[in-house]
Coordinates of C-alpha atoms and ligand atoms in Angstrom, one line a residue:
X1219 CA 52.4 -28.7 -89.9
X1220 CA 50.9 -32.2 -88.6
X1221 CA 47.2 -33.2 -89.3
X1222 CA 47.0 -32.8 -85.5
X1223 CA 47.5 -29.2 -85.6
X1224 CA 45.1 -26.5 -86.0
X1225 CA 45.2 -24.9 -89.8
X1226 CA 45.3 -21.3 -89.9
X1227 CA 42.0 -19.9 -91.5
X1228 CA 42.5 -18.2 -95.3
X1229 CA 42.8 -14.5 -95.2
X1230 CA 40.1 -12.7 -97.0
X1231 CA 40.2 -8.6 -97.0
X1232 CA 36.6 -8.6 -95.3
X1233 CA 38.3 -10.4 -92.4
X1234 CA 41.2 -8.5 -92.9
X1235 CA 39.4 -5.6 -92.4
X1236 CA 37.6 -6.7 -89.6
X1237 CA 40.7 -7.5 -87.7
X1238 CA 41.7 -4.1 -88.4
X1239 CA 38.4 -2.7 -86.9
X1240 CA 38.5 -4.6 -84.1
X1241 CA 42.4 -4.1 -83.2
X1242 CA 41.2 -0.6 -82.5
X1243 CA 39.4 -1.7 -79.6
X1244 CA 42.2 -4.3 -78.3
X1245 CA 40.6 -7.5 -79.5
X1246 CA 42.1 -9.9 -82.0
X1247 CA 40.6 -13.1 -83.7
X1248 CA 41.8 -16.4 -81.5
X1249 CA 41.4 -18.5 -84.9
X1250 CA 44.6 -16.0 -86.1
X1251 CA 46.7 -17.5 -83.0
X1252 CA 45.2 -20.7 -81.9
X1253 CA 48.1 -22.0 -84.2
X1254 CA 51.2 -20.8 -81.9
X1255 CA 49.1 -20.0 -78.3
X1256 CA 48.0 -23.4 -78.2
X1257 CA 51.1 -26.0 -79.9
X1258 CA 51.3 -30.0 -79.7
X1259 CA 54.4 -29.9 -78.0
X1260 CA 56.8 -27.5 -76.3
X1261 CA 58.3 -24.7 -78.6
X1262 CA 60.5 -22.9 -76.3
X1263 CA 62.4 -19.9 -77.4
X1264 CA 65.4 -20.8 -76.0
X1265 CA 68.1 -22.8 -77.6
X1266 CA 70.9 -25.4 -76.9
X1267 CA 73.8 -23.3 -75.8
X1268 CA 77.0 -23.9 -74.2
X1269 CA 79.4 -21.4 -72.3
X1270 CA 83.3 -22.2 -72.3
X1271 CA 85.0 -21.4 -69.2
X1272 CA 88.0 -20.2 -70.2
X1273 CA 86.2 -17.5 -72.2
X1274 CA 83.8 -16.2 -69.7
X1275 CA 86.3 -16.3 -67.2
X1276 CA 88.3 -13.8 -69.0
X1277 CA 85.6 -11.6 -69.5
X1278 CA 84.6 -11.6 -66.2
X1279 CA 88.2 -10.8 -64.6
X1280 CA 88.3 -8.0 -67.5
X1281 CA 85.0 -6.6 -65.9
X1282 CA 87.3 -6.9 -62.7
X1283 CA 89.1 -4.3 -63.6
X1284 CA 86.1 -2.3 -64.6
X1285 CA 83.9 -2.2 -62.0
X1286 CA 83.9 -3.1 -58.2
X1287 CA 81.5 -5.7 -56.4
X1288 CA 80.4 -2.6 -54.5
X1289 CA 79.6 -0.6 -57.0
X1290 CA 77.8 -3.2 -59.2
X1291 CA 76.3 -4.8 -56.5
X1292 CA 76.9 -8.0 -58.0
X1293 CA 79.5 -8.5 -61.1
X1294 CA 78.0 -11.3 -62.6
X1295 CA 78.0 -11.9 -66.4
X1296 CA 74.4 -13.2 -67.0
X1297 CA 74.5 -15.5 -69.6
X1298 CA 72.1 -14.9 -72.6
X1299 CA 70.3 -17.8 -74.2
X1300 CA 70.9 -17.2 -78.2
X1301 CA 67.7 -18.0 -78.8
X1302 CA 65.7 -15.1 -76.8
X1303 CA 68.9 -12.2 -76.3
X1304 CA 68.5 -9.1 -74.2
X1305 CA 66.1 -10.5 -71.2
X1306 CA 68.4 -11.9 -69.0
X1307 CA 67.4 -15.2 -69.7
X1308 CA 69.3 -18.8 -70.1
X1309 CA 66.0 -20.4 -69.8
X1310 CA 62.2 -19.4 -70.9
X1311 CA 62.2 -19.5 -66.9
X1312 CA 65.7 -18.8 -65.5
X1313 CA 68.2 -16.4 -64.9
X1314 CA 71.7 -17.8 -64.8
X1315 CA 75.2 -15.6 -64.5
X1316 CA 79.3 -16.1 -63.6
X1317 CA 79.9 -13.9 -60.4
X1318 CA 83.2 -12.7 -59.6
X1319 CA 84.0 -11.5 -56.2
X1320 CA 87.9 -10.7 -55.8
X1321 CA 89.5 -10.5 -52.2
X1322 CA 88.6 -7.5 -49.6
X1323 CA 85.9 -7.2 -51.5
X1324 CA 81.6 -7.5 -50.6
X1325 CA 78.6 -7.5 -52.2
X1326 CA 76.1 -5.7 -50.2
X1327 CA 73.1 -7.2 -48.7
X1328 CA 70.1 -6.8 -50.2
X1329 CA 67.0 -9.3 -50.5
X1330 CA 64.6 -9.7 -53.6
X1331 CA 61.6 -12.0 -54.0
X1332 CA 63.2 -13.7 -56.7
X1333 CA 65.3 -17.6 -55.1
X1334 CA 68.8 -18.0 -56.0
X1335 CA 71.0 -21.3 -55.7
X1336 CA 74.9 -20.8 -56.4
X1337 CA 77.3 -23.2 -57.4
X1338 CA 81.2 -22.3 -56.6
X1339 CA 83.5 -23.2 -59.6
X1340 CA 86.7 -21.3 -58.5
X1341 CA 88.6 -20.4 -55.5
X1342 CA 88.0 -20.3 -51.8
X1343 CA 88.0 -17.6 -48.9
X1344 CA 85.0 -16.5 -50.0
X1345 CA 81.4 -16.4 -48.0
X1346 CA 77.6 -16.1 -48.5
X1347 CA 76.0 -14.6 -45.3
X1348 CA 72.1 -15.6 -45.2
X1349 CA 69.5 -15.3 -42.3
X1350 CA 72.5 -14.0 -39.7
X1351 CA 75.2 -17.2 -41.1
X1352 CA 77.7 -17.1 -43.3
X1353 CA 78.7 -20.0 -44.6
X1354 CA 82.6 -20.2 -46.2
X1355 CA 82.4 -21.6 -49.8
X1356 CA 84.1 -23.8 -51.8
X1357 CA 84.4 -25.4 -55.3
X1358 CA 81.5 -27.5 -55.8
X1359 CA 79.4 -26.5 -53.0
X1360 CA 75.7 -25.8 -53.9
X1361 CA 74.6 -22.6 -51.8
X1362 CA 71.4 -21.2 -51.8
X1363 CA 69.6 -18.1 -51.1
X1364 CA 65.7 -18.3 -50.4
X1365 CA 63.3 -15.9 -51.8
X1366 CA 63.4 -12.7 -49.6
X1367 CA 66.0 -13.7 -47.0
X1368 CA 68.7 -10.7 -46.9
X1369 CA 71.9 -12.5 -48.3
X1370 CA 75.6 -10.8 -48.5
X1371 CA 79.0 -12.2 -49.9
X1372 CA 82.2 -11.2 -49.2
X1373 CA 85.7 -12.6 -49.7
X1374 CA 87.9 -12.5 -47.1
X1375 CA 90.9 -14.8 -49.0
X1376 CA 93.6 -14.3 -51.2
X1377 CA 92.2 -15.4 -54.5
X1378 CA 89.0 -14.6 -57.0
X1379 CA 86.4 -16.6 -56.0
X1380 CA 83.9 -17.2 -59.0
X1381 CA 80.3 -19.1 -59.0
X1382 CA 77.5 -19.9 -61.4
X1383 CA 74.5 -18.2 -60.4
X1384 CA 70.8 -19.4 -61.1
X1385 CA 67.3 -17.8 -60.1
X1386 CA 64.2 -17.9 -60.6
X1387 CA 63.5 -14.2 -61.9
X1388 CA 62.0 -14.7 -65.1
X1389 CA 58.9 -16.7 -63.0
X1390 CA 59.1 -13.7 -60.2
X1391 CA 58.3 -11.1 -63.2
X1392 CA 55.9 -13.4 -65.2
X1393 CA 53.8 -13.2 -61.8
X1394 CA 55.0 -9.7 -61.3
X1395 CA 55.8 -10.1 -57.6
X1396 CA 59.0 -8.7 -57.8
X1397 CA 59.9 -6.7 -54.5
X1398 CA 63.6 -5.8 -53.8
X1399 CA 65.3 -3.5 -50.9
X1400 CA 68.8 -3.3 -49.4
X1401 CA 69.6 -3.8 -46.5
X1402 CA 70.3 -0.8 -44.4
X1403 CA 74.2 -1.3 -43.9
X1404 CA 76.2 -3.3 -46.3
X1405 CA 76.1 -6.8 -44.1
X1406 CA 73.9 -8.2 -42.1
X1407 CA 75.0 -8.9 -38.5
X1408 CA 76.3 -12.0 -38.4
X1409 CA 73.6 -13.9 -35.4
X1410 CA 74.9 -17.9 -35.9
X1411 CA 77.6 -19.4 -35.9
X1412 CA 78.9 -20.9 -39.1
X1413 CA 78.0 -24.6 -39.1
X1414 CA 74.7 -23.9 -37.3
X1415 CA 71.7 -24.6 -40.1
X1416 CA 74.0 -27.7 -40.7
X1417 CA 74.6 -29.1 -37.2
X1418 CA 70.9 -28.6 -37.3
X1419 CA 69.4 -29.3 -40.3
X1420 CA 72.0 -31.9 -42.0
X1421 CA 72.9 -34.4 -40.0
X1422 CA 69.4 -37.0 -39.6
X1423 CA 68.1 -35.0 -36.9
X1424 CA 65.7 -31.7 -36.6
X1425 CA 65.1 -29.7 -33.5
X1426 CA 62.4 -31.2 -31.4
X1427 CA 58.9 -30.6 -32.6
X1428 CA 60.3 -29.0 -35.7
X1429 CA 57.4 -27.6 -37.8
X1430 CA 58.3 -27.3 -41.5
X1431 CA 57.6 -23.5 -42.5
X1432 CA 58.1 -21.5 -45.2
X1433 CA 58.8 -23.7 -48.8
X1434 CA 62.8 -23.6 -48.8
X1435 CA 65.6 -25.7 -47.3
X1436 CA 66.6 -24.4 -43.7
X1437 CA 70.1 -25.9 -44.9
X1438 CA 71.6 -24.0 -47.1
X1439 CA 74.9 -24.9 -48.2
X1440 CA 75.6 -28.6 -49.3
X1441 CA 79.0 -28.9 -49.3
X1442 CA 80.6 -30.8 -52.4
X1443 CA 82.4 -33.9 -50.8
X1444 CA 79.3 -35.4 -49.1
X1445 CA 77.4 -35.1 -52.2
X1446 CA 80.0 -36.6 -54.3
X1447 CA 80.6 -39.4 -52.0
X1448 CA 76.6 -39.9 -52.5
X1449 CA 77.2 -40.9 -56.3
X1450 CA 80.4 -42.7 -55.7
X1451 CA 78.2 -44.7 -53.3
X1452 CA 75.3 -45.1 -56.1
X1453 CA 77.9 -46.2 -58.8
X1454 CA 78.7 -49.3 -56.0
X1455 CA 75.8 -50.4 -56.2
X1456 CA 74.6 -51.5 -59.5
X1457 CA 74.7 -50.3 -63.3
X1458 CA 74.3 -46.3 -64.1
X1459 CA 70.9 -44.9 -65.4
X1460 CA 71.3 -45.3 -69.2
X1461 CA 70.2 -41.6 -69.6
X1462 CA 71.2 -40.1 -66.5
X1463 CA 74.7 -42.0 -65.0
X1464 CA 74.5 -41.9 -61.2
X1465 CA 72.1 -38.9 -60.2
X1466 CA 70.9 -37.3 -57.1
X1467 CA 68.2 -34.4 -56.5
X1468 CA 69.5 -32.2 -53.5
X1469 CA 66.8 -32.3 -51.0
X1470 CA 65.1 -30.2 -48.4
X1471 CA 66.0 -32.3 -45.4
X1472 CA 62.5 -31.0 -43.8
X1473 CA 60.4 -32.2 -46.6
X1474 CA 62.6 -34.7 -48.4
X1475 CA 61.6 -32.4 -51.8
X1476 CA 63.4 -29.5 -53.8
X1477 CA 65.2 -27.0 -52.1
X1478 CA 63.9 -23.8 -53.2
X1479 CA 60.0 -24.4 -54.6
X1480 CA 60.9 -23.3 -57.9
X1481 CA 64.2 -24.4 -58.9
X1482 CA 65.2 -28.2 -58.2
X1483 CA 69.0 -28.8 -58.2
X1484 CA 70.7 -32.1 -59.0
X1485 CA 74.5 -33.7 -59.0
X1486 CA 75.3 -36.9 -61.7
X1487 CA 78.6 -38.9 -61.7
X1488 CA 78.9 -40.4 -65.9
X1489 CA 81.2 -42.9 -65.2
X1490 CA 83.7 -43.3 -68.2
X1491 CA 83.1 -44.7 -71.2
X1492 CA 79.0 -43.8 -70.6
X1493 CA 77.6 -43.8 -74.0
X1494 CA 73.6 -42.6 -72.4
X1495 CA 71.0 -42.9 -74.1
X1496 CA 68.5 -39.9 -75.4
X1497 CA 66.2 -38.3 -73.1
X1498 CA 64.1 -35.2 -73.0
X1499 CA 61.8 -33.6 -70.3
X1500 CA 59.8 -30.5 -70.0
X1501 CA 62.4 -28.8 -68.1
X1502 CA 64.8 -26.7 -69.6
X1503 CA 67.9 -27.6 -67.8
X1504 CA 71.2 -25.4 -67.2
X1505 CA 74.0 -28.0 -66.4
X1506 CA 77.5 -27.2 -65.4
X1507 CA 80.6 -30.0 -65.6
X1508 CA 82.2 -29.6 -61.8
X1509 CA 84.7 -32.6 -62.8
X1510 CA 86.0 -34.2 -66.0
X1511 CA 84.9 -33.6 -69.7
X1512 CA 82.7 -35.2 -72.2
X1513 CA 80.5 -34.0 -74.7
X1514 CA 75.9 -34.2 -75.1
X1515 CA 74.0 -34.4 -78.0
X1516 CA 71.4 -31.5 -77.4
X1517 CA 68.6 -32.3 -80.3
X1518 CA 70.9 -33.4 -82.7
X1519 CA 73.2 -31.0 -82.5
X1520 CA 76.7 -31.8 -80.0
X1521 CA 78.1 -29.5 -77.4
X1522 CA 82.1 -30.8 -76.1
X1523 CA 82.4 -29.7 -72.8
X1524 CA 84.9 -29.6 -70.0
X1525 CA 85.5 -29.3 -66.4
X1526 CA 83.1 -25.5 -65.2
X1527 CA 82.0 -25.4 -69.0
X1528 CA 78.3 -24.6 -69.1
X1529 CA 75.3 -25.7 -71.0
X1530 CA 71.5 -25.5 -71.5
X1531 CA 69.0 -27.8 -72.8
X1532 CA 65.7 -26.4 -73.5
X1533 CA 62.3 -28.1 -73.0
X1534 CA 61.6 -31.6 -74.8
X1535 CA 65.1 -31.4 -76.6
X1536 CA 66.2 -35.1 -76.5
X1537 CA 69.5 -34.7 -74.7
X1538 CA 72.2 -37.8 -74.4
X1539 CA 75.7 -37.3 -72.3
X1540 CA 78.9 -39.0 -73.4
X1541 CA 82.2 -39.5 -71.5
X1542 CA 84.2 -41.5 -73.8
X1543 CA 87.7 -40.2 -72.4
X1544 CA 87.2 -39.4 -68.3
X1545 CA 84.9 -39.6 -65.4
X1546 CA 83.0 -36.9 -66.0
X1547 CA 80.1 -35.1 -62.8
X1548 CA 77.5 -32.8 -63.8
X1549 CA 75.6 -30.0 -61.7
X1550 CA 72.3 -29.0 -62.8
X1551 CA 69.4 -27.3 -62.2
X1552 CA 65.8 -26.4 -63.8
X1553 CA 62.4 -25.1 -62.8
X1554 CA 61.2 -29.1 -62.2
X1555 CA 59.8 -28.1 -59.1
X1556 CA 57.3 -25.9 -60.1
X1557 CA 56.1 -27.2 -63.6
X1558 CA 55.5 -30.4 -61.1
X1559 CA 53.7 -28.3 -58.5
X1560 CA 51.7 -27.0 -61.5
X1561 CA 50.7 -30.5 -63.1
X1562 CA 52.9 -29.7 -65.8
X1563 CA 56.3 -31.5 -66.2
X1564 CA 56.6 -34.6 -68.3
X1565 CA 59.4 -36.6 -69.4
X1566 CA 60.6 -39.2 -72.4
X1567 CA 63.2 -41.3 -71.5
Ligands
1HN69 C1 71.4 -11.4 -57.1 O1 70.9 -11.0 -56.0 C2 72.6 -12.1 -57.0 O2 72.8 -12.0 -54.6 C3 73.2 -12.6 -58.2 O3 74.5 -12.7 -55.7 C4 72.6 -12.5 -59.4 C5 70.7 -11.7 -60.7 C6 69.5 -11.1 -60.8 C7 68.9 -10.6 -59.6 C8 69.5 -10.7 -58.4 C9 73.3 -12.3 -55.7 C10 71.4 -11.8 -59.5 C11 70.8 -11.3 -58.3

């Protein structure tokens, strides 16, 4: 314990007995707690943790053969931070899973309070419908699902088509504003066109007298190529962040801030040979390689990854990333948005 922090008070079997009395009638003594309620610096429950691909993916083609789309509604393996097991957590605030989604098959529509972003790691021929669109996906693209908009997949190829899932449903429940339903049939019509929120939405332009509503992207899919062309075009112009490499935050093209109010998404190119140096922030961050391999040292501690390998860091762990062998591009995301929103989020470098 440093001098800064609070010392806990001696126990003495009048106060222990008073504590006793008084736990009768649902009060406690702060002084007991002050300790851990109120801590100099982040403590979260979550540890560093890191996901293989290889494994997972055989897992999740094993629950293939278990269980349809259909009848899970979504077979996804959520991944289970270590550090705080059995609440569907990766994160003290996020929900990440794998999601498998074989061909002729769909996931029924359905809508839920809670945002979700997905980011495709294998196959193609597969589709997310959202607000009347569906939008084909592909390795690398970064899709997302806004809180209560009725969303469906299907795959309509020839292969498995499997993608990382994120939400935000550990915030949704700390709030408890979770609401859920189906949708009455198991798609939605299909209204647009495919290639309508981006004609719209993602190319400089915005219908006339556009009125920004709502607090999520009206572009929903950002398609892998343009987005890695972004950071091939940062690494031309000058030397990498020494923590970060070449980085970009995916944007709400209305706003110019985070997609999805809650959960800020973000694509780095670590050019090879990047030695960064240590960095921590008060985001917990999930991070997923989309290219290459290389390995981060996660408070000490180092995590070898490669290409759809998956990792955490938790809050104020000093991370560093390393691609001594191969170009290496990272997708993450976190909850930056809203510990920003809330006056919370800081950052070391
Ligand atoms: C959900 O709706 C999906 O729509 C995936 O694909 C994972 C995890 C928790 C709650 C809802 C999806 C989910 C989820």
């Amino acid at each position: 314990m440093s001098a800064q922090e609070h010392a806990k008070p001696a126990t003495t079997p009048e106060r222990e007995e008073f504590y006793g009395r008084i736990g009768k009638k649902d009060l406690s003594p702060l002084w007991e707690n002050l300790a851990s309620l109120v801590t100099p610096q982040p403590r979260p429950a979550c540890l560093p943790a890191l996901w293989k691909y290889d494994d997972t993916r055989e897992f999740l083609m094993e629950a293939g053969s278990l269980i349809t789309a259909a009848e899970a509604e979504r077979r996804v393996l959520v991944m289970e931070n270590p550090g705080i097991p059995g609440q569907s957590q990766i994160t003290g605030s996020l929900y990440s899973g794998l999601q498998l989604i074989l061909p002729g098959e769909i996931a029924p529509s359905h809508r839920h309070a809670a945002c979700a972003l997905r980011f495709v790691l294998e196959g193609t021929g597969a589709y997310t419908a959202v607000d009347g669109e569906r939008v084909s996906m592909s390795p690398g693209d970064f899709v997302l699902t806004p809180s209560w908009t009725y969303h469906d997949h299907g795959n309509t190829g020839d292969e498995p088509v499997i993608w990382l899932d994120g939400l935000d449903v550990p915030i949704v429940n700390l709030f408890s504003t979770s609401f859920a339903n189906r949708y009455p049939n198991e798609t939605q019509p299909v209204t647009r066109a495919e290639g309508d929120a981006l004609a719209l939405y993602g190319t400089n332009m915005l219908p006339f007298g556009y009125e920004v509503h709502g607090l999520n992207s009206p572009l929903f899919a950002y398609r892998y190529e343009p987005s890695r062309a972004a950071l091939a075009q940062l690494a031309k112009r000058g030397d990498p962040d020494p923590s970060h490499g070449f980085k970009a935050q995916y944007s709400n093209p209305t706003t110019g801030g985070a997609p999805m109010p809650t959960i800020g998404a973000y694509l780095q190119l670590l050019p090879k040979g990047f030695d960064g140096i240590e960095y921590r922030s008060t985001d917990s961050t999930v991070f997923v390689a989309a290219e290459g391999r290389g390995y981060s040292m996660i408070g000490g501690q180092r995590f070898d990854w490669t290409h759809r390998d998956v990792f955490v860091v938790p809050s104020w762990i000093p991370v560093s990333h390393h691609t001594p062998d191969d170009e290496a591009v990272l997708f993450s995301f976190s909850d930056r948005p809203a510990q920003q929103v809330l006056g919370l989020w800081r950052e070391q470098a």
